[in-house]
Short mmCIF file of C-alpha atoms in Angstrom, two decimals:
data_model
loop_
_atom_site.label_atom_id
_atom_site.label_comp_id
_atom_site.label_asym_id
_atom_site.label_seq_id
_atom_site.Cartn_x
_atom_site.Cartn_y
_atom_site.Cartn_z
CA MET Q 167 0.00 0.00 0.00
CA LYS Q 168 1.35 3.41 -0.90
CA LYS Q 169 2.28 5.68 1.96
CA LEU Q 170 -0.46 8.17 2.67
CA LEU Q 171 -0.42 11.60 4.25
CA ILE Q 172 -3.01 13.08 6.57
CA PRO Q 173 -4.80 15.96 4.91
CA LEU Q 174 -4.04 19.24 6.61
CA LEU Q 175 -7.64 19.80 7.63
CA ALA Q 176 -7.73 16.41 9.34
CA VAL Q 177 -4.68 17.32 11.38
CA LEU Q 178 -6.24 20.60 12.44
CA ALA Q 179 -9.51 18.90 13.37
CA ALA Q 180 -7.89 16.07 15.32
CA ALA Q 181 -8.47 15.94 19.05
CA ASP Q 182 -5.31 16.66 21.04
CA VAL Q 183 -4.48 13.99 23.63
CA ARG Q 184 -1.66 16.08 25.07
CA GLY Q 185 -2.02 18.09 28.25
CA GLY Q 186 1.28 19.95 27.85
CA VAL Q 187 4.81 19.41 29.07
CA PRO Q 188 5.92 20.55 32.54
CA THR Q 189 8.04 23.65 32.94
CA PRO Q 190 9.48 25.09 36.18
CA GLU Q 191 6.79 27.78 36.05
CA ARG Q 192 3.98 25.28 35.57
CA ILE Q 193 5.43 23.05 38.30
CA ALA Q 194 5.50 25.96 40.76
CA ALA Q 195 1.75 26.35 40.23
CA ASP Q 196 0.92 22.63 40.08
CA PRO Q 197 3.65 20.13 41.09
CA SER Q 198 1.39 17.21 40.13
CA CYS Q 199 2.18 17.83 36.46
CA VAL Q 200 5.47 15.92 36.98
CA ARG Q 201 3.78 12.65 37.95
CA PHE Q 202 5.12 11.17 34.73
CA ASP Q 203 4.14 7.48 34.38
CA LEU Q 204 1.95 7.67 37.49
CA SER Q 205 -0.23 10.53 36.25
CA LEU Q 206 -3.86 10.06 37.18
CA TYR Q 207 -6.26 9.14 34.40
CA PRO Q 208 -7.45 12.42 32.76
CA GLU Q 209 -11.18 11.71 32.94
CA SER Q 210 -12.01 15.41 33.00
CA GLU Q 211 -10.29 15.84 29.62
CA ILE Q 212 -12.50 13.38 27.72
CA GLY Q 213 -14.00 15.41 24.91
CA PRO Q 214 -17.06 15.03 22.72
CA GLU Q 215 -17.04 12.47 19.92
CA THR Q 216 -17.99 12.73 16.30
CA PRO Q 217 -21.16 10.66 15.71
CA PRO Q 218 -20.80 7.80 13.22
CA PRO Q 219 -22.27 8.29 9.76
CA ALA Q 220 -25.95 7.56 9.29
CA GLY Q 221 -26.78 3.87 9.03
CA TYR Q 222 -23.76 2.65 11.02
CA ALA Q 223 -24.06 0.86 14.36
CA LEU Q 224 -21.39 -0.27 16.82
CA CYS Q 225 -20.58 -3.95 16.29
CA TYR Q 226 -17.25 -4.67 18.00
CA ILE Q 227 -14.69 -3.13 20.39
CA ALA Q 228 -10.99 -3.89 20.77
CA HIS Q 229 -9.56 -2.38 23.96
CA TYR Q 230 -6.00 -2.29 25.30
CA GLY Q 231 -5.72 -0.73 28.74
CA ARG Q 232 -2.83 -0.07 31.05
CA HIS Q 233 -3.32 -1.03 34.69
CA GLY Q 234 -4.62 1.70 36.97
CA SER Q 235 -2.77 3.72 39.61
CA ARG Q 236 -0.25 1.63 41.51
CA LEU Q 237 2.23 1.83 44.33
CA CYS Q 238 5.96 2.04 43.58
CA SER Q 239 6.96 -1.05 41.67
CA VAL Q 240 9.74 -2.39 43.94
CA GLU Q 241 9.99 -2.62 47.72
CA SER Q 242 13.41 -0.94 47.76
CA ASP Q 243 11.85 2.30 46.50
CA TYR Q 244 10.42 2.55 50.01
CA THR Q 245 12.92 0.74 52.21
CA THR Q 246 16.13 2.32 50.88
CA PRO Q 247 15.25 6.01 51.41
CA LEU Q 248 13.65 5.10 54.74
CA ALA Q 249 16.87 3.40 55.86
CA THR Q 250 18.99 6.33 54.67
CA LEU Q 251 16.98 8.87 56.62
CA GLU Q 252 16.75 6.67 59.71
CA ALA Q 253 20.55 6.32 59.69
CA ALA Q 254 20.84 10.11 59.48
CA GLU Q 255 18.38 10.41 62.36
CA ARG Q 256 20.57 8.16 64.53
CA ARG Q 257 23.53 10.42 63.75
CA GLY Q 258 21.49 13.47 64.70
CA SER Q 259 21.96 14.71 61.13
CA LEU Q 260 18.42 15.41 59.98
CA THR Q 261 17.27 18.95 59.38
CA ARG Q 262 13.76 19.96 60.37
CA SER Q 263 12.63 19.21 56.81
CA GLY Q 264 14.42 15.88 56.96
CA THR Q 265 12.63 14.96 60.18
CA GLU Q 266 9.27 15.81 58.61
CA LEU Q 267 10.12 13.82 55.50
CA LEU Q 268 11.14 10.80 57.58
CA ALA Q 269 7.83 10.90 59.44
CA SER Q 270 5.96 10.85 56.12
CA LEU Q 271 8.13 8.04 54.76
CA ARG Q 272 7.41 5.90 57.80
CA ILE Q 273 3.66 6.26 57.24
CA ILE Q 274 3.94 5.61 53.50
CA SER Q 275 6.31 2.65 53.87
CA ALA Q 276 4.11 0.99 56.48
CA GLU Q 277 1.11 1.30 54.17
CA ALA Q 278 3.07 -0.07 51.19
CA ARG Q 279 4.87 -2.88 53.02
CA LEU Q 280 4.72 -6.14 51.00
CA ARG Q 281 2.43 -4.41 48.47
CA SER Q 282 4.92 -2.88 46.04
CA GLY Q 283 3.48 -2.50 42.56
CA GLU Q 284 -0.06 -3.22 43.78
CA LEU Q 285 -3.13 -1.63 42.26
CA THR Q 286 -4.55 1.11 44.49
CA PRO Q 287 -8.26 1.68 45.20
CA ALA Q 288 -8.09 4.69 42.88
CA GLY Q 289 -6.60 2.44 40.19
CA ALA Q 290 -9.50 0.02 40.43
CA GLU Q 291 -12.01 2.86 40.27
CA GLN Q 292 -10.35 4.23 37.12
CA HIS Q 293 -11.20 0.98 35.35
CA ARG Q 294 -14.69 0.78 36.79
CA ALA Q 295 -15.39 4.30 35.52
CA GLN Q 296 -14.11 3.37 32.05
CA ALA Q 297 -16.34 0.30 32.06
CA ARG Q 298 -19.35 2.45 32.97
CA ARG Q 299 -18.67 4.78 30.06
CA LEU Q 300 -18.23 1.82 27.74
CA SER Q 301 -21.49 0.34 29.02
CA ASP Q 302 -23.31 3.54 28.17
CA ARG Q 303 -21.89 3.38 24.65
CA CYS Q 304 -22.89 -0.25 24.17
CA ARG Q 305 -26.55 -0.25 25.12
CA ASP Q 306 -27.49 -1.73 21.75
CA LEU Q 307 -24.51 -4.10 21.61
CA PHE Q 308 -24.48 -5.74 25.03
CA ARG Q 309 -27.37 -8.16 25.47
CA ASP Q 310 -27.95 -11.39 27.38
CA GLY Q 311 -25.52 -13.97 26.07
CA THR Q 312 -23.18 -11.41 24.47
CA ARG Q 313 -19.62 -12.76 24.69
CA ILE Q 314 -16.57 -10.75 25.75
CA GLU Q 315 -13.04 -12.09 25.94
CA SER Q 316 -10.60 -10.57 28.41
CA LEU Q 317 -6.85 -11.14 28.61
CA SER Q 318 -4.37 -9.78 31.14
CA SER Q 319 -0.68 -9.70 31.82
CA THR Q 320 0.28 -12.01 34.67
CA SER Q 321 1.06 -8.96 36.81
CA ARG Q 322 -1.31 -8.71 39.79
CA ARG Q 323 -2.09 -5.05 39.15
CA CYS Q 324 -3.16 -5.90 35.60
CA ILE Q 325 -5.27 -8.83 36.72
CA LEU Q 326 -6.98 -6.66 39.34
CA SER Q 327 -7.54 -3.96 36.72
CA MET Q 328 -9.17 -6.54 34.45
CA ALA Q 329 -11.31 -7.74 37.36
CA ALA Q 330 -12.50 -4.23 38.22
CA PHE Q 331 -13.38 -3.45 34.59
CA CYS Q 332 -15.20 -6.72 33.96
CA GLU Q 333 -17.03 -6.71 37.28
CA GLU Q 334 -18.45 -3.30 36.44
CA LEU Q 335 -19.55 -4.50 32.99
CA LYS Q 336 -21.19 -7.51 34.60
CA ALA Q 337 -22.94 -5.31 37.16
CA ARG Q 338 -24.40 -3.23 34.35
CA TYR Q 339 -25.22 -6.18 32.08
CA PRO Q 340 -25.58 -9.36 34.17
CA GLY Q 341 -26.29 -11.44 31.07
CA LEU Q 342 -22.83 -10.89 29.56
CA VAL Q 343 -20.62 -13.95 29.14
CA ILE Q 344 -17.09 -12.81 29.97
CA THR Q 345 -14.05 -15.08 29.78
CA HIS Q 346 -10.80 -14.21 31.57
CA GLU Q 347 -7.23 -15.35 31.05
CA ALA Q 348 -3.94 -14.28 32.66
CA SER Q 349 -1.42 -17.00 31.86
CA GLU Q 350 2.02 -17.55 30.44
CA ARG Q 351 0.25 -18.38 27.17
CA SER Q 352 -1.58 -15.04 27.03
CA TYR Q 353 1.36 -13.00 28.33
CA PRO Q 354 3.04 -12.42 24.92
CA LEU Q 355 -0.32 -11.39 23.49
CA VAL Q 356 -0.57 -8.39 25.83
CA TYR Q 357 3.09 -7.62 26.66
CA ALA Q 358 5.44 -6.58 23.89
CA PHE Q 359 8.78 -6.78 25.68
CA GLY Q 360 8.84 -10.26 27.19
CA LYS Q 361 10.16 -13.53 25.86
CA ASP Q 362 7.76 -15.25 23.49
CA PRO Q 363 8.46 -18.98 23.14
CA ASN Q 364 6.82 -18.83 19.71
CA ASP Q 365 9.12 -16.04 18.50
CA PRO Q 366 12.47 -16.28 20.34
CA ALA Q 367 14.47 -14.62 17.55
CA ARG Q 368 12.65 -11.31 17.94
CA TYR Q 369 13.40 -11.01 21.65
CA ALA Q 370 16.98 -12.19 21.17
CA ALA Q 371 17.57 -9.50 18.54
CA PHE Q 372 16.10 -6.80 20.77
CA ASP Q 373 18.07 -8.05 23.75
CA SER Q 374 21.27 -7.65 21.77
CA VAL Q 375 20.35 -3.99 21.21
CA ARG Q 376 19.92 -3.51 24.95
CA HIS Q 377 23.49 -4.69 25.44
CA THR Q 378 25.01 -2.15 23.08
CA THR Q 379 27.19 0.66 24.36
CA LEU Q 380 24.72 3.25 23.05
CA TYR Q 381 21.76 1.72 24.84
CA ARG Q 382 23.59 1.30 28.13
CA SER Q 383 25.03 4.81 28.02
CA LEU Q 384 21.59 6.34 27.47
CA MET Q 385 19.91 4.22 30.16
CA ARG Q 386 22.42 4.78 32.95
CA GLU Q 387 21.37 6.66 36.06
CA PRO Q 388 21.82 10.43 35.93
CA ASP Q 389 24.71 12.19 37.63
CA SER Q 390 24.13 14.46 40.61
CA ALA Q 391 24.27 17.66 38.58
CA THR Q 392 21.61 16.44 36.14
CA VAL Q 393 18.94 16.10 38.83
CA HIS Q 394 20.36 18.66 41.31
CA ALA Q 395 20.67 15.91 43.90
CA GLY Q 396 23.23 17.60 46.14
CA ALA Q 397 21.10 20.65 46.84
CA MET Q 398 17.97 18.64 47.61
CA VAL Q 399 19.75 16.17 49.92
CA GLY Q 400 21.55 19.03 51.63
CA ARG Q 401 18.24 20.48 52.75
CA ILE Q 402 17.21 17.28 54.55
CA ILE Q 403 20.53 15.84 55.79
CA ILE Q 404 23.08 18.06 57.53
CA ASP Q 405 26.08 15.86 56.73
CA ALA Q 406 24.93 15.09 53.17
CA ALA Q 407 28.57 14.97 52.07
CA THR Q 408 28.90 11.60 53.85
CA LEU Q 409 26.69 10.12 51.13
CA SER Q 410 28.31 9.37 47.78
CA ALA Q 411 27.04 11.22 44.75
CA SER Q 412 25.35 8.05 43.48
CA ARG Q 413 23.56 7.53 46.81
CA GLN Q 414 22.36 11.12 46.75
CA VAL Q 415 21.00 10.62 43.25
CA ALA Q 416 19.30 7.37 44.26
CA LEU Q 417 17.73 9.05 47.30
CA THR Q 418 16.24 11.90 45.28
CA ARG Q 419 15.05 9.55 42.53
CA GLN Q 420 13.26 7.31 45.02
CA ILE Q 421 11.62 10.20 46.88
CA TYR Q 422 10.45 11.51 43.49
CA LYS Q 423 8.94 8.10 42.63
CA ILE Q 424 7.16 7.91 45.98
CA ALA Q 425 5.83 11.44 45.57
CA ASN Q 426 4.40 10.54 42.17
CA SER Q 427 2.69 7.41 43.55
CA LEU Q 428 0.81 9.12 46.36
CA ALA Q 429 -2.07 10.64 44.38
CA GLY Q 430 -3.69 7.29 43.68
CA SER Q 431 -2.93 5.80 47.10
CA THR Q 432 -4.39 5.91 50.61
CA CYS Q 433 -1.64 8.40 51.53
CA ALA Q 434 -2.78 11.02 49.04
CA ASP Q 435 -2.95 13.67 51.77
CA LEU Q 436 0.85 13.58 52.15
CA ASP Q 437 2.95 15.84 49.95
CA LEU Q 438 6.56 14.97 49.15
CA TYR Q 439 6.88 17.42 46.27
CA ARG Q 440 7.45 20.21 48.81
CA TYR Q 441 10.94 18.88 49.51
CA PHE Q 442 11.98 19.74 45.94
CA THR Q 443 12.24 23.11 44.24
CA PRO Q 444 10.35 23.49 40.93
CA GLU Q 445 13.69 23.37 39.11
CA GLU Q 446 14.62 20.12 40.87
CA LEU Q 447 11.28 18.54 40.05
CA TYR Q 448 11.67 19.60 36.44
CA ALA Q 449 15.12 17.98 36.33
CA GLN Q 450 13.72 14.73 37.74
CA TRP Q 451 10.84 14.72 35.25
CA ARG Q 452 13.09 15.63 32.31
CA TYR Q 453 15.40 12.69 32.98
CA ALA Q 454 12.59 10.19 33.61
CA ASN Q 455 10.51 11.37 30.65
CA TYR Q 456 13.40 11.09 28.19
CA LYS Q 457 14.33 7.66 29.50
CA LEU Q 458 10.80 6.36 28.90
CA TYR Q 459 10.82 8.00 25.47
CA LEU Q 460 13.90 5.89 24.70
CA LEU Q 461 12.50 2.73 26.31
CA CYS Q 462 9.19 2.60 24.47
CA GLY Q 463 8.68 5.78 22.47
CA PRO Q 464 9.39 6.79 18.86
CA SER Q 465 13.03 7.83 19.42
CA ALA Q 466 15.48 8.11 16.56
CA GLN Q 467 17.79 5.73 18.42
CA PHE Q 468 15.43 2.85 19.21
CA GLY Q 469 12.01 3.66 17.77
CA ALA Q 470 12.35 1.08 15.00
CA TRP Q 471 12.90 -1.63 17.60
CA ILE Q 472 9.96 -0.44 19.67
CA ARG Q 473 7.73 -0.83 16.61
CA CYS Q 474 9.25 -4.26 15.99
CA MET Q 475 8.45 -5.45 19.51
CA ALA Q 476 4.87 -4.13 19.32
CA SER Q 477 4.20 -5.88 16.02
CA PRO Q 478 3.12 -9.30 17.43
CA VAL Q 479 0.68 -7.65 19.86
CA LEU Q 480 -0.92 -5.63 17.06
CA ARG Q 481 -0.99 -8.70 14.82
CA TYR Q 482 -2.97 -10.57 17.45
CA VAL Q 483 -5.35 -7.62 17.84
CA ILE Q 484 -5.97 -7.56 14.08
CA SER Q 485 -6.53 -11.34 13.98
CA CYS Q 486 -9.13 -11.04 16.75
CA CYS Q 487 -10.83 -8.23 14.85
CA ASP Q 488 -10.92 -10.38 11.71
CA ARG Q 489 -12.52 -13.24 13.61
CA ALA Q 490 -15.06 -11.12 15.46
CA LEU Q 491 -16.16 -9.22 12.37
CA GLU Q 492 -16.50 -12.42 10.36
CA THR Q 493 -18.21 -14.61 12.93
CA GLY Q 494 -19.76 -12.18 15.39
CA ASP Q 495 -18.77 -14.52 18.23
CA HIS Q 496 -17.46 -11.69 20.43
CA ALA Q 497 -18.72 -8.15 20.96
CA ALA Q 498 -15.50 -7.02 22.63
CA SER Q 499 -11.92 -8.10 23.23
CA LEU Q 500 -10.35 -6.52 26.31
CA ARG Q 501 -6.63 -6.57 27.04
CA PHE Q 502 -4.92 -5.31 30.18
CA GLY Q 503 -1.20 -4.69 30.29
CA HIS Q 504 1.47 -2.08 30.79
CA ASP Q 505 2.42 1.43 29.74
CA ASN Q 506 5.37 0.33 27.58
CA THR Q 507 3.20 -1.89 25.40
CA LEU Q 508 0.40 0.67 25.15
CA MET Q 509 2.87 3.32 24.09
CA ALA Q 510 4.63 0.97 21.66
CA LEU Q 511 1.29 0.20 20.00
CA GLY Q 512 0.69 3.92 19.55
CA VAL Q 513 4.17 4.33 18.08
CA LEU Q 514 3.61 1.46 15.65
CA LEU Q 515 0.22 2.83 14.58
CA GLY Q 516 1.61 6.34 14.15
CA VAL Q 517 -0.90 7.89 16.53
CA GLU Q 518 -0.52 11.66 16.53
CA GLY Q 519 2.01 12.80 19.12
CA LEU Q 520 3.54 9.34 19.32
CA ASP Q 521 5.25 9.93 15.99
CA LEU Q 522 7.80 12.49 17.29
CA ARG Q 523 11.12 11.07 16.10
CA THR Q 524 14.23 12.71 17.52
CA SER Q 525 17.36 11.95 19.51
CA ASP Q 526 17.46 15.34 21.23
CA ILE Q 527 16.44 15.53 24.89
CA ASP Q 528 15.65 19.23 24.60
CA THR Q 529 13.15 18.58 21.81
CA VAL Q 530 11.52 15.76 23.76
CA SER Q 531 11.32 17.86 26.93
CA ALA Q 532 9.69 20.73 25.04
CA ARG Q 533 7.18 18.72 23.03
CA TRP Q 534 6.49 15.31 24.58
CA SER Q 535 5.29 14.13 27.99
CA ALA Q 536 4.79 10.43 28.70
CA GLY Q 537 2.08 11.12 31.25
CA ASP Q 538 -0.12 12.61 28.54
CA TYR Q 539 -0.12 9.35 26.58
CA THR Q 540 0.16 6.54 29.12
CA PRO Q 541 -1.26 7.74 32.45
CA ALA Q 542 -2.61 5.25 34.94
CA ALA Q 543 -5.37 3.29 33.16
CA GLY Q 544 -4.36 4.79 29.80
CA ASN Q 545 -5.95 2.99 26.88
CA LEU Q 546 -6.38 2.50 23.17
CA GLN Q 547 -9.82 1.59 21.85
CA LEU Q 548 -10.74 0.52 18.34
CA LEU Q 549 -14.48 0.93 17.81
CA PHE Q 550 -16.04 -0.84 14.83
CA TYR Q 551 -19.25 0.28 13.16
CA ARG Q 552 -21.14 -1.74 10.53
CA HIS Q 553 -23.61 -0.33 8.00
CA ALA Q 554 -27.05 -1.89 8.27
CA THR Q 555 -27.47 -2.53 4.53
CA THR Q 556 -24.07 -2.33 2.78
CA ARG Q 557 -22.36 -4.17 5.67
CA ARG Q 558 -19.34 -1.91 5.21
CA VAL Q 559 -17.26 -1.54 8.39
CA LEU Q 560 -15.65 1.65 9.70
CA VAL Q 561 -13.19 1.90 12.59
CA GLN Q 562 -12.64 4.77 14.99
CA LEU Q 563 -9.53 5.15 17.18
CA LEU Q 564 -9.75 6.51 20.71
CA TRP Q 565 -6.71 7.21 22.88
CA ASN Q 566 -7.64 7.71 26.53
CA GLU Q 567 -11.22 7.93 25.23
CA ASN Q 568 -10.48 10.86 22.92
CA GLU Q 569 -10.53 10.68 19.13
CA VAL Q 570 -7.08 10.50 17.54
CA ARG Q 571 -5.80 10.33 13.98
CA ILE Q 572 -3.24 8.26 12.16
CA PRO Q 573 -1.59 9.00 8.77
CA LEU Q 574 -4.38 7.40 6.77
CA PRO Q 575 -7.20 9.15 4.84
CA ALA Q 576 -10.49 8.83 6.67
CA VAL Q 577 -13.85 8.06 5.09
CA THR Q 578 -15.35 10.87 7.13
CA GLY Q 579 -14.26 12.66 10.30
CA PRO Q 580 -12.29 10.23 12.49
CA TYR Q 581 -13.74 7.10 10.83
CA TYR Q 582 -11.51 4.89 8.67
CA ALA Q 583 -12.57 2.11 6.32
CA TRP Q 584 -11.73 -1.18 8.01
CA GLU Q 585 -10.11 -2.58 4.88
CA ASP Q 586 -7.86 0.50 4.64
CA PHE Q 587 -7.00 0.43 8.32
CA ARG Q 588 -6.27 -3.30 8.21
CA ALA Q 589 -3.99 -2.89 5.18
CA TYR Q 590 -2.26 0.03 6.89
CA CYS Q 591 -1.60 -2.09 10.00
CA LEU Q 592 -0.28 -5.01 7.95
CA GLU Q 593 2.11 -2.69 6.14
CA LYS Q 594 3.30 -1.17 9.42
CA MET Q 595 3.90 -4.62 10.88
CA GLU Q 596 5.81 -5.81 7.83
CA GLU Q 597 8.04 -2.73 7.99
CA ALA Q 598 8.58 -3.20 11.73
CA ASP Q 599 9.52 -6.87 11.36
CA LEU Q 600 12.41 -5.97 9.04
CA CYS Q 601 14.42 -4.98 12.13
CA TYR Q 602 15.34 -8.52 13.01
CA ARG Q 603 14.85 -10.47 9.78
#
């Protein structure tokens, strides 16, 4: 299929999924804008949709959702800074701010003990709210006996997200028949960056990239000057010089992670951002944002490999769409996974905003914020509409429940012909697979 360009008017009409990048000035007014990969789901930003053309009715939904708000992913994110500040307390080396921070960390760490990475109550509610909105959309599609298939990563937070979503659907439509799976078999179907026993060469090729000097140099932890670690640690520990530069960096990075995780947790009333200046928070966000851009975004360095790793997940999505549209055996296919796979799917599809290709951190920091694309419970939805008489099928793309465009001419508004969209996806997957063949 020949490469196609979006008409200018379509670009101008497209809904913008981006909330804007943080700046020190914006952070001073609202520190929560640096939450990065733990940004809360932007429910208030869901805009109006373009109605489907006359004669078309919803017939199928393909949904890929990231898990909802979670705690920090590893136990050491809590225990290491807690131990560092407790050691300083024993030396009598905590400032007043350090003493206040330690008190907060003790409360937070006790709440998170043995629950690292777990879905929070807010995270579960994010998925229930999405399911309610989907239920409202599907009044004519969901009937007694309607079948829905649901797959999840084997991660607990993804399984619990799937459970919250499906329980809400079932509460609204008790007659639905919903199947669930979260197994080693389904794992490669919802997670793009794990080992797939059916395709070991792809992972092996990508793994070799991750061992290159370039990859390792870009992924290493920042130095103290990059994140202004010395100044921040100096305000909480009197003898901060006794900590190595790397330990100071680690301490600030972990406090930043904890601060980002609080909004969706039971400790949301605690504020750890106040221990940073706006410039320090910006430096933390800038580093973390660029690293995620490299890990699963459209970067000039690794974007081709990101598309390659997302290809099998998209191929499975398309195969399920083919089956559902041909047989009508499922009204919806729901998948629950992680931010890296969701973002990689957007990169592969060329979703607006996820097509920014650069190697320059300044450009990324000025134009691209991961939290705008893959917040907690972020999602991609493909909505299929069939004409009552011609049986023609159109597909609409929603990102975080807002209309988005891809570089493909639409039939009308944000609606693409299924045969065009399918051909476009096949071409994108074939191009992506060239990376390791």
